[in-house]
C-alpha cells in the first residue's frame, strides 16, 4: 500500500531511533498512522449526528453521558458498512464517490480493501507505510545491552525518551517484486502492534487433520469450486464450526448446489451461538443458515436438499480414503464419506516475531493470545501493554475485534504517545 521509503534510512547505522513503529496495515494501523500524522480530533459543540435517530435520542437527554446508556444486547453487529469507516472520511462517502451500487447495509471485503487503500492516499499517509515488509523479531533492549552500538544509542536517548534506558530493536526483511529480500534492523522508542488476528487458523488436533483434503480456510472451497474439483454429484463437503465463517462456507456451497455436512459442538439453541445474537433483519442470510442447522438433521431430514446438520458432534478422526469418524453426544460413532473438509473454528494472531509468541503479554500467560478469550493485558486508558512498557496493542490483539472500536483504542494510544514523548512522533 502506498509508496515504499528507501530502506537505507532504516539501516543499523542510523543512530537516531524512530519514535514510533507501527506493525500492521489494517484499520488499526491506518488509524494510528492518521492520528500520529498531525490529525487532531476535537469536540465540535452543537454538531448534529449524521444519524437522525441517534440525534433525536441525544436531544431527549442532553445531560446524560453516552457512557451511561443501556445497550440492546441483541445488537451484536458486524460488517455493517456505516461502521467500517475510518476517521474523517466515512465509507459511505467512498461508495458514493465510486458510484458503488450497494444493495444493503453490508459491504464486500473487496470494497473495504479498496476503501482502506484509497483512505491512505487521500490522507497523505503513503510515506508512513513500508509495503512488502515482514517483521521477524521485536526485542526490547535496555541498559544491560552488550552491543556497544546499542549502548551508545541508549545513552543518547536518555534525555529524550519517556521510557528511559529502554528501546526496541525491530528486525525483518523487505520483499521486492522480483522475489529478492533486503534485511533491515531499526530501533524504536515505541512499537504499536496492529497485526490483526486471522493469520493462524485454529486446529482441532485430531488424527488425520494434516491430510491433503483437510483445509482450515474458506478460500480452499472457493479454489475447489473454481477448479471444478467438486461438483453437485460429489461426496459432501464437510464444514466444521458454528461461527460466521462456517456459515459463509455453507452459503457458498449452497449457492453452487454442493452437498454439505455441517458439524459443530454446540446445541443450535445455545445462547452463546453467534446466530442467536445477531438481529435477523440485518443478517437474514445467517439466520437462514441457523434455520437450516435447526431443521435439517441427519436423523429427521428436512426441507433443504443437500444439507445435513450434525449438532453436538465431535470429530474423532479423518481417514485417507476420505471418510470422517464422528462422535455424537451419546458417545455413538458414525463414519461418513466426504469430498473435502473445511475446519472453520476461529483463528489466532501470528506473533512469532515476539518472544514466546507474545504469550507473556496476554491476560493468561499460559495460553496463546486470542482476541476473544485471551487478549493482551493492556492499560485500558493508554492501550500500553502491562508487561512491556513502550509496547502498545490495538484492534483484535487488545480485544477490539470490530472496526468501529478501533478508533477509540488508536486515540488512547496516540494520546499516550504524544503525551509521553518530548519529541512528538
PDB file of C-alpha atoms in Angstrom, residues 155-383:
ATOM      1  CA  UNK A 155      22.898   6.663  26.290  1.00  0.00           C
ATOM      2  CA  UNK A 156      21.953   9.306  23.709  1.00  0.00           C
ATOM      3  CA  UNK A 157      18.252   8.659  24.188  1.00  0.00           C
ATOM      4  CA  UNK A 158      18.322   9.005  27.972  1.00  0.00           C
ATOM      5  CA  UNK A 159      17.496  12.693  27.819  1.00  0.00           C
ATOM      6  CA  UNK A 160      14.651  12.298  25.346  1.00  0.00           C
ATOM      7  CA  UNK A 161      12.786   9.030  25.818  1.00  0.00           C
ATOM      8  CA  UNK A 162       9.891   8.754  28.251  1.00  0.00           C
ATOM      9  CA  UNK A 163      10.961   5.148  28.888  1.00  0.00           C
ATOM     10  CA  UNK A 164      14.482   5.905  29.989  1.00  0.00           C
ATOM     11  CA  UNK A 165      17.009   3.183  29.279  1.00  0.00           C
ATOM     12  CA  UNK A 166      14.640   1.199  27.028  1.00  0.00           C
ATOM     13  CA  UNK A 167      14.387   0.820  23.259  1.00  0.00           C
ATOM     14  CA  UNK A 168      13.154  -1.809  20.819  1.00  0.00           C
ATOM     15  CA  UNK A 169      15.106  -3.455  18.032  1.00  0.00           C
ATOM     16  CA  UNK A 170      12.785  -4.252  15.103  1.00  0.00           C
ATOM     17  CA  UNK A 171      14.259  -6.640  12.529  1.00  0.00           C
ATOM     18  CA  UNK A 172      12.937  -8.170   9.336  1.00  0.00           C
ATOM     19  CA  UNK A 173      13.192  -8.091   5.584  1.00  0.00           C
ATOM     20  CA  UNK A 174      11.655  -6.245   2.660  1.00  0.00           C
ATOM     21  CA  UNK A 175      10.414  -8.199  -0.358  1.00  0.00           C
ATOM     22  CA  UNK A 176      10.500  -6.615  -3.802  1.00  0.00           C
ATOM     23  CA  UNK A 177       8.563  -7.555  -6.925  1.00  0.00           C
ATOM     24  CA  UNK A 178      11.368  -9.822  -8.162  1.00  0.00           C
ATOM     25  CA  UNK A 179      11.347 -12.045  -5.075  1.00  0.00           C
ATOM     26  CA  UNK A 180      14.589 -10.789  -3.562  1.00  0.00           C
ATOM     27  CA  UNK A 181      14.824  -9.811   0.098  1.00  0.00           C
ATOM     28  CA  UNK A 182      16.583  -6.942   1.808  1.00  0.00           C
ATOM     29  CA  UNK A 183      17.115  -7.322   5.529  1.00  0.00           C
ATOM     30  CA  UNK A 184      16.808  -4.433   7.943  1.00  0.00           C
ATOM     31  CA  UNK A 185      17.152  -3.664  11.626  1.00  0.00           C
ATOM     32  CA  UNK A 186      15.962  -0.427  13.169  1.00  0.00           C
ATOM     33  CA  UNK A 187      15.495   0.993  16.641  1.00  0.00           C
ATOM     34  CA  UNK A 188      12.298   2.446  18.038  1.00  0.00           C
ATOM     35  CA  UNK A 189      11.293   4.163  21.239  1.00  0.00           C
ATOM     36  CA  UNK A 190       7.801   2.674  20.983  1.00  0.00           C
ATOM     37  CA  UNK A 191       6.202  -0.146  18.994  1.00  0.00           C
ATOM     38  CA  UNK A 192       2.497  -0.434  18.184  1.00  0.00           C
ATOM     39  CA  UNK A 193       1.187  -3.934  17.433  1.00  0.00           C
ATOM     40  CA  UNK A 194      -1.721  -3.766  14.982  1.00  0.00           C
ATOM     41  CA  UNK A 195      -1.402  -7.099  13.194  1.00  0.00           C
ATOM     42  CA  UNK A 196      -4.964  -8.393  13.477  1.00  0.00           C
ATOM     43  CA  UNK A 197      -5.911 -11.932  14.367  1.00  0.00           C
ATOM     44  CA  UNK A 198      -6.558 -14.019  11.244  1.00  0.00           C
ATOM     45  CA  UNK A 199      -3.091 -15.347  10.459  1.00  0.00           C
ATOM     46  CA  UNK A 200      -3.180 -18.736  12.196  1.00  0.00           C
ATOM     47  CA  UNK A 201      -6.379 -20.796  11.798  1.00  0.00           C
ATOM     48  CA  UNK A 202      -7.235 -22.963  14.786  1.00  0.00           C
ATOM     49  CA  UNK A 203      -6.840 -26.736  14.507  1.00  0.00           C
ATOM     50  CA  UNK A 204      -8.926 -29.465  16.100  1.00  0.00           C
ATOM     51  CA  UNK A 205      -5.885 -31.559  16.967  1.00  0.00           C
ATOM     52  CA  UNK A 206      -7.362 -34.850  15.747  1.00  0.00           C
ATOM     53  CA  UNK A 207      -5.892 -37.722  13.757  1.00  0.00           C
ATOM     54  CA  UNK A 208      -5.678 -37.102  10.014  1.00  0.00           C
ATOM     55  CA  UNK A 209      -6.086 -33.337  10.223  1.00  0.00           C
ATOM     56  CA  UNK A 210      -2.993 -32.885   8.068  1.00  0.00           C
ATOM     57  CA  UNK A 211      -4.371 -34.957   5.166  1.00  0.00           C
ATOM     58  CA  UNK A 212      -4.399 -33.136   1.804  1.00  0.00           C
ATOM     59  CA  UNK A 213      -8.206 -32.866   1.602  1.00  0.00           C
ATOM     60  CA  UNK A 214      -8.482 -31.154   5.019  1.00  0.00           C
ATOM     61  CA  UNK A 215      -8.332 -27.337   4.981  1.00  0.00           C
ATOM     62  CA  UNK A 216      -8.607 -24.518   7.510  1.00  0.00           C
ATOM     63  CA  UNK A 217      -9.564 -21.576   5.297  1.00  0.00           C
ATOM     64  CA  UNK A 218     -12.691 -20.861   3.270  1.00  0.00           C
ATOM     65  CA  UNK A 219     -10.514 -19.889   0.310  1.00  0.00           C
ATOM     66  CA  UNK A 220      -9.858 -23.615  -0.227  1.00  0.00           C
ATOM     67  CA  UNK A 221     -13.548 -24.112  -1.032  1.00  0.00           C
ATOM     68  CA  UNK A 222     -13.514 -21.159  -3.422  1.00  0.00           C
ATOM     69  CA  UNK A 223     -10.483 -22.619  -5.198  1.00  0.00           C
ATOM     70  CA  UNK A 224     -12.022 -26.105  -5.403  1.00  0.00           C
ATOM     71  CA  UNK A 225     -15.158 -24.635  -6.976  1.00  0.00           C
ATOM     72  CA  UNK A 226     -13.126 -22.554  -9.408  1.00  0.00           C
ATOM     73  CA  UNK A 227     -11.043 -25.555 -10.494  1.00  0.00           C
ATOM     74  CA  UNK A 228     -14.131 -27.846 -10.683  1.00  0.00           C
ATOM     75  CA  UNK A 229     -12.620 -30.255  -8.168  1.00  0.00           C
ATOM     76  CA  UNK A 230     -16.030 -30.667  -6.554  1.00  0.00           C
ATOM     77  CA  UNK A 231     -19.423 -30.954  -8.244  1.00  0.00           C
ATOM     78  CA  UNK A 232     -23.054 -31.257  -7.129  1.00  0.00           C
ATOM     79  CA  UNK A 233     -22.700 -35.044  -7.520  1.00  0.00           C
ATOM     80  CA  UNK A 234     -19.528 -35.218  -5.416  1.00  0.00           C
ATOM     81  CA  UNK A 235     -19.481 -36.564  -1.886  1.00  0.00           C
ATOM     82  CA  UNK A 236     -20.478 -33.883   0.641  1.00  0.00           C
ATOM     83  CA  UNK A 237     -18.216 -31.066   1.710  1.00  0.00           C
ATOM     84  CA  UNK A 238     -17.717 -31.344   5.473  1.00  0.00           C
ATOM     85  CA  UNK A 239     -17.864 -27.923   7.149  1.00  0.00           C
ATOM     86  CA  UNK A 240     -16.879 -27.833  10.824  1.00  0.00           C
ATOM     87  CA  UNK A 241     -17.743 -24.859  13.022  1.00  0.00           C
ATOM     88  CA  UNK A 242     -20.690 -22.795  14.191  1.00  0.00           C
ATOM     89  CA  UNK A 243     -19.427 -19.289  13.523  1.00  0.00           C
ATOM     90  CA  UNK A 244     -19.927 -16.838  10.707  1.00  0.00           C
ATOM     91  CA  UNK A 245     -17.035 -18.107   8.595  1.00  0.00           C
ATOM     92  CA  UNK A 246     -18.528 -21.593   8.684  1.00  0.00           C
ATOM     93  CA  UNK A 247     -21.892 -20.063   7.762  1.00  0.00           C
ATOM     94  CA  UNK A 248     -20.255 -18.278   4.823  1.00  0.00           C
ATOM     95  CA  UNK A 249     -18.898 -21.630   3.649  1.00  0.00           C
ATOM     96  CA  UNK A 250     -22.365 -23.200   3.905  1.00  0.00           C
ATOM     97  CA  UNK A 251     -23.846 -20.341   1.878  1.00  0.00           C
ATOM     98  CA  UNK A 252     -21.122 -20.624  -0.750  1.00  0.00           C
ATOM     99  CA  UNK A 253     -21.594 -24.373  -1.122  1.00  0.00           C
ATOM    100  CA  UNK A 254     -25.376 -23.975  -1.187  1.00  0.00           C
ATOM    101  CA  UNK A 255     -25.057 -21.372  -3.967  1.00  0.00           C
ATOM    102  CA  UNK A 256     -23.255 -23.919  -6.155  1.00  0.00           C
ATOM    103  CA  UNK A 257     -25.629 -26.763  -5.194  1.00  0.00           C
ATOM    104  CA  UNK A 258     -22.861 -28.676  -3.449  1.00  0.00           C
ATOM    105  CA  UNK A 259     -23.866 -31.259  -0.820  1.00  0.00           C
ATOM    106  CA  UNK A 260     -22.845 -30.263   2.709  1.00  0.00           C
ATOM    107  CA  UNK A 261     -22.411 -31.975   6.063  1.00  0.00           C
ATOM    108  CA  UNK A 262     -22.266 -29.300   8.756  1.00  0.00           C
ATOM    109  CA  UNK A 263     -20.866 -30.475  12.105  1.00  0.00           C
ATOM    110  CA  UNK A 264     -20.489 -28.429  15.288  1.00  0.00           C
ATOM    111  CA  UNK A 265     -20.153 -28.998  19.036  1.00  0.00           C
ATOM    112  CA  UNK A 266     -22.846 -26.664  20.352  1.00  0.00           C
ATOM    113  CA  UNK A 267     -26.598 -27.003  20.608  1.00  0.00           C
ATOM    114  CA  UNK A 268     -28.419 -24.914  17.998  1.00  0.00           C
ATOM    115  CA  UNK A 269     -30.313 -23.215  20.833  1.00  0.00           C
ATOM    116  CA  UNK A 270     -27.141 -22.301  22.747  1.00  0.00           C
ATOM    117  CA  UNK A 271     -27.411 -18.570  23.654  1.00  0.00           C
ATOM    118  CA  UNK A 272     -23.676 -18.203  23.026  1.00  0.00           C
ATOM    119  CA  UNK A 273     -24.111 -19.218  19.395  1.00  0.00           C
ATOM    120  CA  UNK A 274     -23.461 -16.148  17.265  1.00  0.00           C
ATOM    121  CA  UNK A 275     -26.691 -16.587  15.279  1.00  0.00           C
ATOM    122  CA  UNK A 276     -28.704 -16.155  18.469  1.00  0.00           C
ATOM    123  CA  UNK A 277     -27.108 -12.734  18.980  1.00  0.00           C
ATOM    124  CA  UNK A 278     -27.499 -11.228  15.507  1.00  0.00           C
ATOM    125  CA  UNK A 279     -30.562  -9.143  14.583  1.00  0.00           C
ATOM    126  CA  UNK A 280     -32.428 -11.122  11.942  1.00  0.00           C
ATOM    127  CA  UNK A 281     -33.477  -8.093   9.902  1.00  0.00           C
ATOM    128  CA  UNK A 282     -29.838  -7.129   9.263  1.00  0.00           C
ATOM    129  CA  UNK A 283     -28.441 -10.623   8.674  1.00  0.00           C
ATOM    130  CA  UNK A 284     -31.162 -12.712   7.012  1.00  0.00           C
ATOM    131  CA  UNK A 285     -28.653 -14.973   5.247  1.00  0.00           C
ATOM    132  CA  UNK A 286     -27.040 -16.024   8.534  1.00  0.00           C
ATOM    133  CA  UNK A 287     -30.406 -16.673  10.110  1.00  0.00           C
ATOM    134  CA  UNK A 288     -31.219 -18.814   7.093  1.00  0.00           C
ATOM    135  CA  UNK A 289     -28.160 -20.941   7.891  1.00  0.00           C
ATOM    136  CA  UNK A 290     -29.235 -21.098  11.534  1.00  0.00           C
ATOM    137  CA  UNK A 291     -32.660 -22.296  10.418  1.00  0.00           C
ATOM    138  CA  UNK A 292     -31.022 -24.992   8.301  1.00  0.00           C
ATOM    139  CA  UNK A 293     -28.903 -26.050  11.276  1.00  0.00           C
ATOM    140  CA  UNK A 294     -32.057 -26.486  13.362  1.00  0.00           C
ATOM    141  CA  UNK A 295     -34.316 -28.161  10.816  1.00  0.00           C
ATOM    142  CA  UNK A 296     -32.092 -30.414   8.728  1.00  0.00           C
ATOM    143  CA  UNK A 297     -30.605 -33.097  10.972  1.00  0.00           C
ATOM    144  CA  UNK A 298     -29.269 -36.398   9.674  1.00  0.00           C
ATOM    145  CA  UNK A 299     -31.959 -38.213  11.643  1.00  0.00           C
ATOM    146  CA  UNK A 300     -35.091 -36.215  10.809  1.00  0.00           C
ATOM    147  CA  UNK A 301     -34.423 -34.852   7.329  1.00  0.00           C
ATOM    148  CA  UNK A 302     -35.889 -31.513   6.313  1.00  0.00           C
ATOM    149  CA  UNK A 303     -36.689 -29.114   3.501  1.00  0.00           C
ATOM    150  CA  UNK A 304     -33.096 -28.299   2.494  1.00  0.00           C
ATOM    151  CA  UNK A 305     -31.830 -30.762  -0.089  1.00  0.00           C
ATOM    152  CA  UNK A 306     -28.130 -31.499   0.012  1.00  0.00           C
ATOM    153  CA  UNK A 307     -27.566 -30.186   3.551  1.00  0.00           C
ATOM    154  CA  UNK A 308     -27.168 -32.248   6.731  1.00  0.00           C
ATOM    155  CA  UNK A 309     -26.751 -30.724  10.186  1.00  0.00           C
ATOM    156  CA  UNK A 310     -24.819 -32.551  12.915  1.00  0.00           C
ATOM    157  CA  UNK A 311     -25.223 -30.529  16.129  1.00  0.00           C
ATOM    158  CA  UNK A 312     -23.394 -31.622  19.279  1.00  0.00           C
ATOM    159  CA  UNK A 313     -20.976 -33.768  17.287  1.00  0.00           C
ATOM    160  CA  UNK A 314     -17.235 -34.089  17.734  1.00  0.00           C
ATOM    161  CA  UNK A 315     -14.692 -35.127  15.125  1.00  0.00           C
ATOM    162  CA  UNK A 316     -12.755 -38.255  16.085  1.00  0.00           C
ATOM    163  CA  UNK A 317     -10.526 -38.684  13.031  1.00  0.00           C
ATOM    164  CA  UNK A 318     -10.111 -38.246   9.292  1.00  0.00           C
ATOM    165  CA  UNK A 319      -9.038 -41.123   7.070  1.00  0.00           C
ATOM    166  CA  UNK A 320      -7.027 -41.233   3.846  1.00  0.00           C
ATOM    167  CA  UNK A 321      -9.963 -42.787   1.969  1.00  0.00           C
ATOM    168  CA  UNK A 322     -11.858 -39.500   2.508  1.00  0.00           C
ATOM    169  CA  UNK A 323     -14.006 -40.682   5.376  1.00  0.00           C
ATOM    170  CA  UNK A 324     -14.608 -38.994   8.723  1.00  0.00           C
ATOM    171  CA  UNK A 325     -15.477 -40.556  12.061  1.00  0.00           C
ATOM    172  CA  UNK A 326     -17.868 -38.540  14.260  1.00  0.00           C
ATOM    173  CA  UNK A 327     -18.952 -38.966  17.881  1.00  0.00           C
ATOM    174  CA  UNK A 328     -22.361 -37.676  18.996  1.00  0.00           C
ATOM    175  CA  UNK A 329     -23.406 -36.531  22.478  1.00  0.00           C
ATOM    176  CA  UNK A 330     -24.390 -40.091  23.467  1.00  0.00           C
ATOM    177  CA  UNK A 331     -20.916 -41.329  22.549  1.00  0.00           C
ATOM    178  CA  UNK A 332     -22.120 -43.178  19.465  1.00  0.00           C
ATOM    179  CA  UNK A 333     -19.812 -43.119  16.450  1.00  0.00           C
ATOM    180  CA  UNK A 334     -20.642 -42.820  12.769  1.00  0.00           C
ATOM    181  CA  UNK A 335     -18.480 -42.791   9.642  1.00  0.00           C
ATOM    182  CA  UNK A 336     -19.407 -40.688   6.604  1.00  0.00           C
ATOM    183  CA  UNK A 337     -17.801 -40.204   3.192  1.00  0.00           C
ATOM    184  CA  UNK A 338     -16.706 -36.685   2.245  1.00  0.00           C
ATOM    185  CA  UNK A 339     -15.017 -34.903  -0.648  1.00  0.00           C
ATOM    186  CA  UNK A 340     -13.149 -32.253   1.338  1.00  0.00           C
ATOM    187  CA  UNK A 341     -13.087 -30.785   4.848  1.00  0.00           C
ATOM    188  CA  UNK A 342     -13.193 -27.160   5.971  1.00  0.00           C
ATOM    189  CA  UNK A 343     -12.322 -26.648   9.643  1.00  0.00           C
ATOM    190  CA  UNK A 344     -13.502 -23.113  10.405  1.00  0.00           C
ATOM    191  CA  UNK A 345     -13.359 -22.783  14.182  1.00  0.00           C
ATOM    192  CA  UNK A 346     -11.536 -19.490  14.629  1.00  0.00           C
ATOM    193  CA  UNK A 347      -8.008 -18.203  14.367  1.00  0.00           C
ATOM    194  CA  UNK A 348      -5.158 -16.734  16.370  1.00  0.00           C
ATOM    195  CA  UNK A 349      -2.743 -13.917  15.561  1.00  0.00           C
ATOM    196  CA  UNK A 350       0.724 -14.692  14.255  1.00  0.00           C
ATOM    197  CA  UNK A 351       3.071 -13.192  16.832  1.00  0.00           C
ATOM    198  CA  UNK A 352       6.118 -15.309  16.038  1.00  0.00           C
ATOM    199  CA  UNK A 353       8.242 -12.148  15.949  1.00  0.00           C
ATOM    200  CA  UNK A 354       7.731 -11.673  19.702  1.00  0.00           C
ATOM    201  CA  UNK A 355       9.379 -13.685  22.485  1.00  0.00           C
ATOM    202  CA  UNK A 356       7.242 -16.721  23.409  1.00  0.00           C
ATOM    203  CA  UNK A 357       4.905 -15.786  20.525  1.00  0.00           C
ATOM    204  CA  UNK A 358       3.610 -12.915  22.629  1.00  0.00           C
ATOM    205  CA  UNK A 359       2.081 -15.093  25.348  1.00  0.00           C
ATOM    206  CA  UNK A 360       3.968 -13.147  28.024  1.00  0.00           C
ATOM    207  CA  UNK A 361       1.813 -10.142  27.098  1.00  0.00           C
ATOM    208  CA  UNK A 362      -1.537 -11.961  27.375  1.00  0.00           C
ATOM    209  CA  UNK A 363      -4.067 -11.900  30.191  1.00  0.00           C
ATOM    210  CA  UNK A 364      -3.327 -15.597  30.735  1.00  0.00           C
ATOM    211  CA  UNK A 365       0.366 -16.052  30.018  1.00  0.00           C
ATOM    212  CA  UNK A 366      -0.021 -19.833  29.831  1.00  0.00           C
ATOM    213  CA  UNK A 367      -2.293 -19.609  26.772  1.00  0.00           C
ATOM    214  CA  UNK A 368      -1.876 -18.190  23.234  1.00  0.00           C
ATOM    215  CA  UNK A 369      -3.117 -14.671  22.548  1.00  0.00           C
ATOM    216  CA  UNK A 370      -6.732 -14.739  21.334  1.00  0.00           C
ATOM    217  CA  UNK A 371      -8.894 -11.698  20.642  1.00  0.00           C
ATOM    218  CA  UNK A 372     -11.967 -13.148  22.336  1.00  0.00           C
ATOM    219  CA  UNK A 373     -10.712 -15.448  25.070  1.00  0.00           C
ATOM    220  CA  UNK A 374      -7.214 -14.198  25.889  1.00  0.00           C
ATOM    221  CA  UNK A 375      -6.341 -10.710  24.594  1.00  0.00           C
ATOM    222  CA  UNK A 376      -3.207  -8.851  25.539  1.00  0.00           C
ATOM    223  CA  UNK A 377      -3.137  -7.353  29.018  1.00  0.00           C
ATOM    224  CA  UNK A 378      -3.247  -3.601  28.399  1.00  0.00           C
ATOM    225  CA  UNK A 379      -3.880  -0.385  30.272  1.00  0.00           C
ATOM    226  CA  UNK A 380      -7.458   0.453  29.173  1.00  0.00           C
ATOM    227  CA  UNK A 381      -6.687   4.180  29.088  1.00  0.00           C
ATOM    228  CA  UNK A 382      -3.470   4.026  27.039  1.00  0.00           C
ATOM    229  CA  UNK A 383      -3.507   0.574  25.362  1.00  0.00           C
TER     230      UNK A 383
END
